[in-house]
């Protein structure tokens, strides 16, 4: 959503009152304009001599940082460059990110952020966010008061236990909340000063980190059981007390903790888990958009999941909510799902003790070991891959699926690209071009029999920033599944016909600000309709939401 000229001019009527002078101002990343301080500002804020003589335009600065960014020849080099920019000039950082979202997201977030987390102790330069150490149990409130900002809108918190597909990275997992919050700002215009990345350091079971002299977290194994929940609870209570309106997003907790934590807090305060609900929302949106291509109904689909972890259950729960909107009962909807985990089909009589989150979807039927067997007997319409098993949707499986249906829907969502259950090229070839395919990681457009297809990427960043923005703007008291459902439906409706024709079930990422604003609008409407918003509905809600979004442009400064 590029701002129109008159909107920029209107914004520039606003003046920022600034107390800092000289180097203090230059060293403040929220206020620094670098070589773009005007002559008037240089005079008023004692900056003459401290910056080069030429007064750069914002466009010149963007050109310079873009050039420097592209000169870096490794992804981790690009990450370090961007974080350094983030540390010295936040407005320029967000302007660059928003302008080049598709190019920069794989650096700021997955996959490169994963590498940055793995090397965190070795790359560390300047602290960002909060490190809440379990050792300080009983004293969290005091620590939380050390954060300078009285206004916080979004807290993204992890315990570093399951960072992307990389496992336990302990305190080094802080890179994930930092990256997610950058996307909140870029995609939904959350104010940079109102975001708070947090890692709760309960130790790590990662032997390599425990032995690494440069590891920056607490050097002990993970605290588990009741004590773990007490630690998280102390943090949640203290953070909620200081910032009662803030949204808390749980991120990259292992499944055994992710589900219980979400269930414990979801009715009590404004929170959600992106790995579960955000993933569910974005996958449901893709499926709803697929229905626009196949002209079928969601409640008629038979869906096999390869993988039964947090992503799988989150997606299934959200599709169940969608099927219920189309008239099925919860039980009827759940009967349309088959889950396969590392042991085979998830059934109630399989002989092992099923993890809590799988029980609701356990089938009451004969156990089958392989995906191919299940595909043969179920004849699914949709295949969802969230198993991290490269190539698991092989030619035999896909051809078997195609035997029973005109246009299979195949979502190979495992990340990174190398873990994908099948590639778009394979999916198109094995179905003779009759497939709706979406991925978890980006793929270049492909050509099949003279036609070009582009792959929609089921990226959570389509959903979570808009949901968060909506919740913050109306001051919702909680995040409900209906909010995610409506977010998914809004996103699916924003996919243009021309995208669907190319096989893309997600909209253009370059429209992300407009997308987030519309999702926020829909989320606010749910909150107002259900009486769970603290604010009164503004007359022109969409305009109001847009007016609340941070824009990465320089505003004039006035000395105070
Ligand atoms: P997870 O570790 O919680 O779950 C993985 C699941 O795969 C487990 O149930 C496991 O039993 C199962 N599995 C392992 N080996 C298997 C095998 N050989 N056959 C069948 N199942 C097997 O992980 P998760 O958080 O659920 O994420 C799974 C994948 O989905 C990851 O690659 C992640 O990057 C991806 N993901 C994509 C999106 C997206 O596209 N928006 C969002 C979230 C997660």
Coordinates of C-alpha atoms and ligand atoms in Angstrom, one line a residue:
X1 CA 0.0 0.0 0.0
X2 CA 2.3 2.8 -1.2
X3 CA 1.2 6.1 0.3
X4 CA -0.2 8.7 -2.1
X5 CA 1.7 12.0 -2.4
X6 CA -1.0 13.9 -0.5
X7 CA -1.0 11.3 2.3
X8 CA 2.8 11.8 2.7
X9 CA 2.3 15.6 2.8
X10 CA -0.4 15.3 5.4
X11 CA 1.8 13.1 7.5
X12 CA 4.6 15.6 7.2
X13 CA 2.4 18.2 8.8
X14 CA 3.0 16.3 12.0
X15 CA 6.0 17.4 13.9
X16 CA 8.1 15.2 16.2
X17 CA 9.2 16.9 19.4
X18 CA 12.8 16.0 20.1
X19 CA 14.9 16.6 23.2
X20 CA 18.1 15.0 22.1
X21 CA 21.0 16.9 20.5
X22 CA 24.2 16.1 18.5
X23 CA 25.6 12.6 18.8
X24 CA 22.8 11.5 21.2
X25 CA 20.3 12.2 18.4
X26 CA 22.4 10.4 15.7
X27 CA 22.8 7.4 18.0
X28 CA 19.1 7.0 18.6
X29 CA 17.9 4.6 15.9
X30 CA 14.3 5.7 16.3
X31 CA 15.3 9.3 15.6
X32 CA 18.4 9.1 13.5
X33 CA 18.1 10.4 9.9
X34 CA 21.8 10.1 9.1
X35 CA 22.8 12.2 6.1
X36 CA 19.2 13.2 5.6
X37 CA 18.9 15.7 8.5
X38 CA 17.8 19.0 6.9
X39 CA 19.9 22.2 7.2
X40 CA 17.3 23.6 9.6
X41 CA 17.6 20.4 11.8
X42 CA 21.4 20.5 11.6
X43 CA 21.3 24.0 12.9
X44 CA 18.6 23.4 15.6
X45 CA 20.0 20.1 16.9
X46 CA 23.8 20.9 16.9
X47 CA 24.5 18.5 14.1
X48 CA 26.7 20.6 11.8
X49 CA 30.0 18.9 11.4
X50 CA 28.7 15.6 12.7
X51 CA 27.2 14.4 9.4
X52 CA 28.5 14.8 5.8
X53 CA 27.7 18.2 4.1
X54 CA 25.3 16.9 1.4
X55 CA 21.7 16.7 2.6
X56 CA 20.5 13.3 1.2
X57 CA 17.0 12.7 0.1
X58 CA 15.2 9.7 1.5
X59 CA 15.3 8.2 -2.0
X60 CA 19.1 8.6 -2.2
X61 CA 19.5 6.9 1.2
X62 CA 17.3 4.0 0.1
X63 CA 19.4 3.7 -3.1
X64 CA 22.6 3.6 -1.1
X65 CA 21.4 0.9 1.4
X66 CA 19.9 -1.1 -1.4
X67 CA 23.3 -1.0 -3.2
X68 CA 25.2 -2.0 -0.1
X69 CA 22.7 -4.8 0.7
X70 CA 23.0 -6.3 -2.7
X71 CA 26.8 -6.2 -2.6
X72 CA 26.8 -8.7 0.2
X73 CA 27.4 -12.1 -1.3
X74 CA 26.2 -14.4 1.5
X75 CA 22.8 -14.5 3.1
X76 CA 24.2 -14.2 6.6
X77 CA 26.2 -11.2 5.4
X78 CA 22.9 -9.7 4.2
X79 CA 21.3 -10.5 7.6
X80 CA 24.2 -8.8 9.5
X81 CA 24.0 -5.8 7.2
X82 CA 20.2 -5.4 7.7
X83 CA 20.4 -5.8 11.5
X84 CA 23.2 -3.1 11.6
X85 CA 20.9 -0.8 9.7
X86 CA 18.0 -1.8 12.0
X87 CA 20.3 -0.7 14.9
X88 CA 21.2 2.7 13.5
X89 CA 18.2 3.9 11.6
X90 CA 14.8 2.2 12.0
X91 CA 12.9 4.3 9.5
X92 CA 15.3 3.6 6.8
X93 CA 15.4 -0.1 7.7
X94 CA 11.6 -0.5 7.5
X95 CA 11.4 1.6 4.3
X96 CA 14.0 -0.8 2.7
X97 CA 12.2 -3.9 4.0
X98 CA 8.8 -2.7 2.8
X99 CA 10.0 -1.7 -0.6
X100 CA 11.7 -5.1 -1.2
X101 CA 9.6 -7.4 0.9
X102 CA 9.8 -10.5 -1.2
X103 CA 13.6 -10.1 -1.6
X104 CA 14.3 -9.4 2.0
X105 CA 11.8 -11.6 3.9
X106 CA 13.9 -14.8 3.4
X107 CA 16.8 -12.9 5.1
X108 CA 14.9 -11.2 7.9
X109 CA 12.9 -14.3 8.5
X110 CA 13.0 -18.0 7.4
X111 CA 15.4 -19.4 6.3
X112 CA 18.3 -17.1 7.0
X113 CA 17.1 -16.1 10.5
X114 CA 17.5 -19.7 11.4
X115 CA 21.2 -19.6 10.5
X116 CA 21.5 -16.3 12.4
X117 CA 20.0 -18.0 15.5
X118 CA 22.4 -20.9 15.1
X119 CA 25.3 -18.5 15.1
X120 CA 23.8 -16.0 17.5
X121 CA 26.5 -16.1 20.1
X122 CA 29.2 -15.6 17.5
X123 CA 27.4 -12.8 15.6
X124 CA 26.1 -10.9 18.6
X125 CA 26.7 -7.1 18.3
X126 CA 24.0 -5.1 20.1
X127 CA 21.2 -6.4 22.4
X128 CA 17.6 -6.1 21.1
X129 CA 14.6 -7.3 23.1
X130 CA 14.5 -8.9 26.5
X131 CA 16.2 -11.9 28.0
X132 CA 14.2 -13.3 30.9
X133 CA 16.4 -15.8 32.7
X134 CA 14.8 -18.5 34.8
X135 CA 17.4 -17.8 37.4
X136 CA 15.6 -14.6 38.2
X137 CA 12.3 -16.5 39.1
X138 CA 10.4 -14.4 41.6
X139 CA 12.0 -11.2 40.3
X140 CA 10.5 -11.0 36.7
X141 CA 8.4 -8.0 37.5
X142 CA 11.4 -5.9 38.4
X143 CA 13.2 -7.1 35.2
X144 CA 10.2 -6.3 33.0
X145 CA 10.2 -2.8 34.5
X146 CA 13.7 -2.3 33.0
X147 CA 12.1 -2.0 29.5
X148 CA 12.0 1.7 28.8
X149 CA 8.8 1.8 26.8
X150 CA 5.5 2.3 28.7
X151 CA 3.5 1.5 25.5
X152 CA 3.9 -1.9 24.1
X153 CA 1.5 -3.3 21.5
X154 CA 3.0 -6.7 20.6
X155 CA 5.2 -9.1 22.5
X156 CA 6.5 -12.1 20.7
X157 CA 7.9 -14.6 23.1
X158 CA 9.8 -17.9 22.7
X159 CA 11.7 -20.3 24.9
X160 CA 14.0 -21.2 22.0
X161 CA 13.0 -24.8 22.2
X162 CA 12.0 -25.5 18.6
X163 CA 13.4 -22.9 16.4
X164 CA 12.0 -23.3 12.9
X165 CA 13.1 -26.8 11.8
X166 CA 16.4 -26.5 13.7
X167 CA 15.4 -27.7 17.2
X168 CA 16.6 -26.4 20.5
X169 CA 18.6 -23.2 20.2
X170 CA 18.1 -21.9 23.8
X171 CA 18.5 -18.2 24.2
X172 CA 19.8 -17.8 20.7
X173 CA 16.2 -18.3 19.6
X174 CA 15.7 -14.5 20.3
X175 CA 16.3 -14.0 16.6
X176 CA 12.8 -15.4 15.8
X177 CA 10.8 -12.9 17.9
X178 CA 13.1 -10.1 16.4
X179 CA 12.3 -11.2 12.9
X180 CA 8.6 -11.8 13.4
X181 CA 8.3 -8.3 14.9
X182 CA 10.1 -6.7 11.9
X183 CA 7.4 -8.3 9.8
X184 CA 4.7 -6.9 12.1
X185 CA 6.1 -3.4 11.4
X186 CA 6.6 -3.9 7.7
X187 CA 3.4 -5.7 6.9
X188 CA 0.9 -4.2 9.3
X189 CA 2.5 -0.9 10.5
X190 CA 2.9 -1.7 14.1
X191 CA 5.0 1.1 15.7
X192 CA 8.6 0.0 16.0
X193 CA 8.9 1.4 19.5
X194 CA 5.8 -0.6 20.6
X195 CA 7.1 -4.1 19.8
X196 CA 9.0 -6.3 22.3
X197 CA 10.9 -9.5 21.4
X198 CA 11.4 -11.8 24.4
X199 CA 13.2 -15.0 25.0
X200 CA 12.5 -16.9 28.3
X201 CA 15.8 -18.6 29.0
X202 CA 15.0 -21.9 30.8
X203 CA 18.2 -23.5 29.6
X204 CA 19.0 -25.6 26.6
X205 CA 19.4 -29.3 25.9
X206 CA 21.6 -28.5 22.9
X207 CA 25.0 -30.1 23.8
X208 CA 26.9 -28.0 21.2
X209 CA 25.6 -24.8 22.7
X210 CA 26.3 -25.8 26.2
X211 CA 29.9 -26.5 25.2
X212 CA 30.2 -23.3 23.1
X213 CA 32.2 -20.7 25.1
X214 CA 30.5 -17.9 23.1
X215 CA 26.9 -19.1 23.8
X216 CA 25.1 -16.2 25.5
X217 CA 22.3 -18.1 27.3
X218 CA 22.2 -19.8 30.7
X219 CA 24.4 -22.9 30.6
X220 CA 22.2 -25.6 32.1
X221 CA 19.8 -28.1 30.7
X222 CA 16.1 -27.2 30.2
X223 CA 13.9 -26.7 33.2
X224 CA 10.9 -29.0 32.7
X225 CA 7.6 -29.9 34.2
X226 CA 5.7 -27.8 36.7
X227 CA 8.6 -25.4 37.2
X228 CA 8.6 -24.6 33.5
X229 CA 4.9 -23.6 33.6
X230 CA 5.5 -21.5 36.8
X231 CA 8.3 -19.6 35.0
X232 CA 6.2 -18.9 31.9
X233 CA 3.3 -17.9 34.1
X234 CA 5.4 -15.4 36.1
X235 CA 6.5 -13.8 32.9
X236 CA 2.9 -13.7 31.4
X237 CA 1.5 -12.2 34.6
X238 CA 4.2 -9.6 35.0
X239 CA 4.1 -8.6 31.3
X240 CA 0.3 -8.4 31.3
X241 CA 0.3 -6.3 34.4
X242 CA 2.7 -3.8 32.9
X243 CA 1.1 -3.7 29.4
X244 CA -2.5 -5.0 29.9
X245 CA -3.5 -4.2 26.3
X246 CA -0.5 -5.8 24.6
X247 CA -0.9 -8.9 22.4
X248 CA 1.3 -11.8 23.4
X249 CA 2.3 -14.1 20.5
X250 CA 3.8 -17.5 21.5
X251 CA 6.4 -18.6 19.1
X252 CA 8.4 -21.8 18.5
X253 CA 7.6 -23.6 21.7
X254 CA 7.8 -27.4 21.4
X255 CA 4.4 -29.1 20.9
X256 CA 4.2 -30.6 24.4
X257 CA 4.2 -27.0 25.7
X258 CA 2.7 -25.0 22.8
X259 CA -0.8 -26.5 23.0
X260 CA -1.1 -26.4 26.9
X261 CA 0.2 -22.8 27.0
X262 CA -2.3 -21.7 24.3
X263 CA -5.1 -23.5 26.0
X264 CA -4.2 -22.0 29.4
X265 CA -4.1 -18.4 28.3
X266 CA -6.3 -18.0 25.2
X267 CA -9.5 -17.2 27.2
X268 CA -7.7 -15.1 29.8
X269 CA -5.8 -12.5 27.8
X270 CA -5.0 -11.3 24.3
X271 CA -2.7 -14.0 22.9
X272 CA -2.2 -16.6 20.2
X273 CA 0.3 -19.1 18.9
X274 CA 1.4 -18.4 15.3
X275 CA 2.8 -21.9 14.7
X276 CA -0.7 -23.3 15.4
X277 CA -3.3 -20.6 14.6
X278 CA -1.4 -18.4 12.1
X279 CA -0.4 -21.5 10.1
X280 CA -4.0 -22.7 10.3
X281 CA -5.3 -19.4 9.1
X282 CA -3.0 -19.1 6.1
X283 CA -3.5 -22.7 5.0
X284 CA -7.3 -22.4 5.3
X285 CA -7.1 -19.2 3.1
X286 CA -5.2 -21.2 0.5
X287 CA -7.8 -23.9 0.6
X288 CA -10.7 -21.5 0.3
X289 CA -8.9 -19.9 -2.7
X290 CA -8.5 -23.4 -4.1
X291 CA -12.2 -23.9 -3.9
X292 CA -12.6 -20.9 -6.1
X293 CA -10.5 -22.8 -8.8
X294 CA -12.1 -26.3 -8.4
X295 CA -15.6 -24.8 -7.8
X296 CA -16.1 -27.2 -4.9
X297 CA -17.1 -26.8 -1.3
X298 CA -14.8 -26.9 1.7
X299 CA -17.1 -29.3 3.6
X300 CA -16.9 -31.9 0.8
X301 CA -13.1 -32.3 1.0
X302 CA -11.4 -35.4 2.2
X303 CA -8.0 -34.4 3.6
X304 CA -4.9 -36.4 4.4
X305 CA -2.2 -34.8 6.5
X306 CA 1.4 -36.1 6.4
X307 CA 2.7 -34.9 9.7
X308 CA 0.7 -34.4 12.9
X309 CA 2.6 -31.7 14.7
X310 CA 1.6 -28.2 15.7
X311 CA 1.3 -27.0 12.1
X312 CA -0.9 -30.0 11.1
X313 CA -3.3 -29.7 14.1
X314 CA -3.5 -25.9 13.7
X315 CA -4.4 -26.2 10.1
X316 CA -6.9 -29.0 10.7
X317 CA -8.6 -27.1 13.5
X318 CA -9.0 -24.0 11.3
X319 CA -10.4 -26.1 8.4
X320 CA -12.8 -27.7 10.9
X321 CA -13.9 -24.2 11.9
X322 CA -14.4 -23.4 8.1
X323 CA -16.4 -26.6 7.5
X324 CA -18.6 -25.7 10.5
X325 CA -19.3 -22.3 9.0
X326 CA -20.5 -24.4 5.9
X327 CA -22.9 -26.3 8.1
X328 CA -21.1 -29.4 9.4
X329 CA -20.9 -30.3 13.1
X330 CA -17.5 -30.5 14.7
X331 CA -17.7 -34.3 14.7
X332 CA -18.8 -34.5 11.0
X333 CA -16.0 -32.1 10.1
X334 CA -13.3 -34.1 12.0
X335 CA -14.3 -37.3 10.2
X336 CA -13.0 -35.7 6.9
X337 CA -9.4 -35.8 8.1
X338 CA -6.7 -38.6 8.2
X339 CA -3.4 -37.9 9.9
X340 CA -0.2 -39.8 9.3
X341 CA 2.7 -39.3 11.7
X342 CA 6.2 -40.9 11.8
X343 CA 4.5 -44.2 12.9
X344 CA 1.7 -44.3 10.3
X345 CA -2.0 -43.5 10.3
X346 CA -3.1 -42.0 13.6
X347 CA -5.7 -44.4 14.9
X348 CA -7.3 -44.8 18.3
X349 CA -6.2 -48.5 18.5
X350 CA -2.7 -48.1 17.2
X351 CA -1.1 -49.4 20.4
X352 CA 0.9 -46.3 21.4
X353 CA -0.2 -43.5 23.7
X354 CA -1.2 -40.7 21.4
X355 CA -0.1 -37.2 22.2
X356 CA -3.0 -35.1 23.5
X357 CA -3.3 -32.9 20.4
X358 CA -3.7 -35.9 18.1
X359 CA -6.5 -37.6 20.0
X360 CA -9.4 -35.7 18.5
X361 CA -8.4 -36.7 15.0
X362 CA -7.5 -40.4 15.7
X363 CA -9.4 -42.6 13.3
X364 CA -11.4 -45.5 14.5
X365 CA -10.3 -47.8 11.6
X366 CA -7.6 -50.2 10.5
X367 CA -4.1 -49.0 11.0
X368 CA -2.1 -48.5 7.8
X369 CA 1.6 -47.8 7.7
X370 CA 2.2 -45.8 4.5
X371 CA 0.9 -42.7 2.9
X372 CA 0.3 -44.7 -0.4
X373 CA -1.9 -47.2 1.4
X374 CA -3.9 -44.4 3.0
X375 CA -4.3 -42.5 -0.3
X376 CA -5.5 -45.7 -1.9
X377 CA -8.2 -46.4 0.6
X378 CA -9.3 -42.8 1.4
X379 CA -9.2 -41.3 -2.1
X380 CA -8.4 -37.8 -0.8
X381 CA -9.1 -34.5 -2.5
X382 CA -6.5 -32.7 -0.5
X383 CA -3.0 -33.7 0.6
X384 CA -1.2 -31.5 3.1
X385 CA 2.5 -32.0 3.8
X386 CA 3.8 -30.8 7.2
X387 CA 6.2 -33.6 7.9
X388 CA 9.6 -32.2 7.0
X389 CA 10.0 -35.3 4.8
X390 CA 11.7 -34.3 1.5
X391 CA 9.9 -35.9 -1.4
X392 CA 7.3 -37.8 0.6
X393 CA 4.7 -37.0 -2.0
X394 CA 6.3 -39.1 -4.6
X395 CA 5.1 -40.0 -8.1
X396 CA 3.2 -43.1 -7.0
X397 CA 1.3 -41.2 -4.3
X398 CA 0.4 -38.2 -6.5
X399 CA -0.6 -40.4 -9.5
X400 CA -2.7 -42.6 -7.2
X401 CA -4.4 -39.5 -5.9
X402 CA -5.1 -38.2 -9.4
X403 CA -6.7 -41.5 -10.4
X404 CA -9.7 -40.6 -8.3
X405 CA -10.1 -36.9 -8.8
X406 CA -9.8 -34.3 -11.6
X407 CA -7.8 -31.7 -9.8
X408 CA -6.0 -32.8 -6.7
X409 CA -5.1 -30.1 -4.2
X410 CA -1.6 -30.5 -2.9
X411 CA -0.1 -28.3 -0.3
X412 CA 3.6 -29.2 0.3
X413 CA 4.2 -26.9 3.3
X414 CA 7.3 -28.2 4.9
X415 CA 10.2 -25.7 5.1
X416 CA 12.8 -24.9 4.0
X417 CA 12.5 -25.5 0.2
X418 CA 14.8 -28.6 0.5
X419 CA 12.2 -30.3 2.8
X420 CA 9.3 -29.8 0.5
X421 CA 7.2 -33.0 0.2
X422 CA 7.1 -32.4 -3.6
X423 CA 8.1 -29.5 -5.9
X424 CA 5.6 -27.6 -8.1
X425 CA 7.3 -29.1 -11.2
X426 CA 6.7 -32.6 -10.0
X427 CA 3.1 -31.9 -9.0
X428 CA 2.3 -30.4 -12.4
X429 CA 4.1 -33.2 -14.3
X430 CA 2.5 -36.1 -12.4
X431 CA -1.0 -34.7 -12.7
X432 CA -0.7 -33.6 -16.3
X433 CA -1.1 -30.0 -15.3
X434 CA -4.3 -30.5 -13.3
X435 CA -3.4 -29.6 -9.8
X436 CA -3.7 -26.8 -7.3
X437 CA -0.4 -26.6 -5.7
X438 CA 0.9 -24.4 -2.8
X439 CA 4.2 -24.5 -0.9
X440 CA 5.6 -23.5 2.4
X441 CA 8.8 -22.0 0.9
X442 CA 9.2 -19.8 -2.2
X443 CA 9.5 -21.4 -5.6
X444 CA 10.2 -19.7 -8.9
X445 CA 7.4 -19.8 -11.5
X446 CA 7.5 -23.0 -13.7
X447 CA 6.6 -23.7 -17.3
X448 CA 4.5 -26.8 -18.1
X449 CA 3.3 -27.6 -21.6
X450 CA 3.8 -24.0 -22.7
X451 CA 1.9 -22.4 -19.7
X452 CA 3.5 -20.6 -16.9
X453 CA 2.3 -21.4 -13.3
X454 CA 3.3 -19.4 -10.2
X455 CA 3.3 -21.0 -6.8
X456 CA 1.5 -19.4 -4.0
X457 CA 3.5 -19.6 -0.8
X458 CA 1.5 -20.3 2.4
X459 CA 3.4 -17.8 4.3
X460 CA 2.1 -16.9 7.8
X461 CA 3.0 -13.3 7.2
X462 CA -0.2 -13.0 5.2
X463 CA -2.2 -13.5 8.3
X464 CA -0.6 -12.8 11.7
X465 CA 0.3 -9.1 11.2
X466 CA -3.3 -8.2 10.1
X467 CA -4.8 -10.3 13.0
X468 CA -2.5 -8.5 15.4
X469 CA -3.2 -5.1 14.0
X470 CA -7.0 -5.6 14.2
X471 CA -6.8 -6.9 17.8
X472 CA -4.7 -3.9 18.9
X473 CA -6.7 -1.3 17.1
X474 CA -10.1 -2.4 18.6
X475 CA -8.3 -3.4 21.9
X476 CA -9.7 -6.9 21.8
X477 CA -9.8 -8.8 25.0
X478 CA -8.9 -12.1 23.4
X479 CA -8.2 -13.7 20.0
X480 CA -10.8 -16.2 18.9
X481 CA -10.8 -18.9 16.2
X482 CA -13.5 -16.9 14.4
X483 CA -11.0 -14.1 14.0
X484 CA -8.6 -16.4 12.3
X485 CA -11.4 -17.9 10.2
X486 CA -12.5 -14.5 9.0
X487 CA -8.9 -13.5 8.4
X488 CA -8.5 -16.6 6.2
X489 CA -11.7 -15.8 4.3
X490 CA -10.7 -12.2 3.8
X491 CA -7.3 -13.3 2.5
X492 CA -8.8 -15.9 0.1
X493 CA -11.2 -13.3 -1.3
X494 CA -8.3 -10.9 -1.9
X495 CA -6.7 -13.3 -4.4
X496 CA -7.2 -11.9 -7.8
X497 CA -8.8 -14.0 -10.7
X498 CA -5.6 -13.5 -12.7
X499 CA -3.6 -15.1 -9.9
X500 CA -6.0 -18.0 -9.7
X501 CA -5.6 -18.5 -13.4
X502 CA -1.8 -18.9 -12.9
X503 CA -2.4 -21.4 -10.2
X504 CA -1.6 -19.0 -7.4
X505 CA -3.8 -19.3 -4.3
X506 CA -2.3 -16.4 -2.4
X507 CA -2.2 -12.7 -3.4
X508 CA 0.8 -10.6 -4.3
X509 CA 3.0 -10.0 -1.3
X510 CA 3.6 -6.4 -2.5
X511 CA 0.0 -5.6 -1.5
X512 CA 0.7 -6.7 2.1
X513 CA -0.2 -3.4 3.8
X514 CA -3.6 -3.3 2.0
X515 CA -4.1 -7.0 2.8
X516 CA -3.2 -6.5 6.5
X517 CA -5.6 -3.5 6.7
X518 CA -8.5 -5.6 5.3
X519 CA -7.7 -8.5 7.6
X520 CA -7.5 -6.1 10.6
X521 CA -10.9 -4.7 9.6
X522 CA -12.5 -8.1 9.5
X523 CA -11.0 -9.0 12.9
X524 CA -12.2 -5.8 14.4
X525 CA -15.7 -6.5 13.1
X526 CA -15.7 -9.9 14.8
X527 CA -14.5 -8.3 18.1
X528 CA -17.2 -5.6 18.0
X529 CA -19.9 -8.1 17.1
X530 CA -19.0 -10.4 19.9
X531 CA -18.6 -7.6 22.5
X532 CA -14.9 -8.4 23.1
X533 CA -13.4 -5.0 22.1
X534 CA -12.7 -2.3 24.6
X535 CA -13.2 0.5 22.1
X536 CA -16.3 1.9 20.4
X537 CA -16.4 1.1 16.6
X538 CA -15.2 4.1 14.7
X539 CA -17.5 5.3 11.9
X540 CA -15.0 4.7 9.1
X541 CA -13.2 1.6 10.4
X542 CA -11.0 0.8 7.5
X543 CA -9.7 4.4 7.2
X544 CA -9.2 4.5 11.0
X545 CA -7.1 1.3 10.9
X546 CA -5.0 2.6 8.1
X547 CA -4.4 5.9 10.0
X548 CA -3.0 3.8 12.9
X549 CA -0.4 2.2 10.8
X550 CA 3.2 3.3 11.1
X551 CA 4.7 4.7 7.9
X552 CA 8.5 4.5 7.4
X553 CA 9.0 8.1 6.4
X554 CA 10.9 11.0 8.0
X555 CA 8.8 13.5 9.8
X556 CA 10.1 17.0 10.6
X557 CA 11.7 17.6 14.1
X558 CA 11.1 20.5 16.4
X559 CA 13.6 21.1 19.2
X560 CA 12.2 21.0 22.8
Ligands
LIG1 P1 6.4 -30.6 14.2 O1 7.8 -31.1 14.5 O2 5.6 -30.2 15.3 O3 5.7 -31.8 13.4 C1 6.3 -32.7 12.5 C2 5.3 -33.9 12.3 O4 5.8 -34.7 11.2 C3 5.2 -34.8 13.5 O5 3.9 -35.1 13.8 C4 6.0 -36.0 13.1 O6 5.5 -37.2 13.7 C5 5.7 -36.0 11.6 N1 6.7 -36.9 10.9 C6 8.0 -37.0 11.1 N2 8.5 -37.9 10.2 C7 7.5 -38.4 9.5 C8 7.3 -39.3 8.5 N3 8.4 -40.0 8.0 N4 6.1 -39.5 8.0 C9 5.0 -38.9 8.4 N5 5.1 -38.0 9.4 C10 6.3 -37.7 9.9 O7 6.6 -29.5 13.1 P2 5.5 -28.4 12.7 O8 5.6 -27.2 13.5 O9 4.2 -29.1 12.7 O10 6.0 -28.1 11.2 C11 6.1 -29.1 10.2 C12 6.5 -28.4 8.9 O11 5.6 -27.5 8.5 C13 7.9 -27.7 9.0 O12 8.7 -28.0 7.9 C14 7.5 -26.2 9.0 O13 8.5 -25.4 8.5 C15 6.3 -26.3 8.2 N6 5.4 -25.1 8.4 C16 4.9 -24.4 7.3 C17 4.1 -23.3 7.5 C18 3.6 -22.5 6.4 O14 3.8 -22.9 5.3 N7 3.0 -21.4 6.6 C19 3.8 -22.9 8.8 C20 4.2 -23.7 9.9 C21 5.0 -24.8 9.7

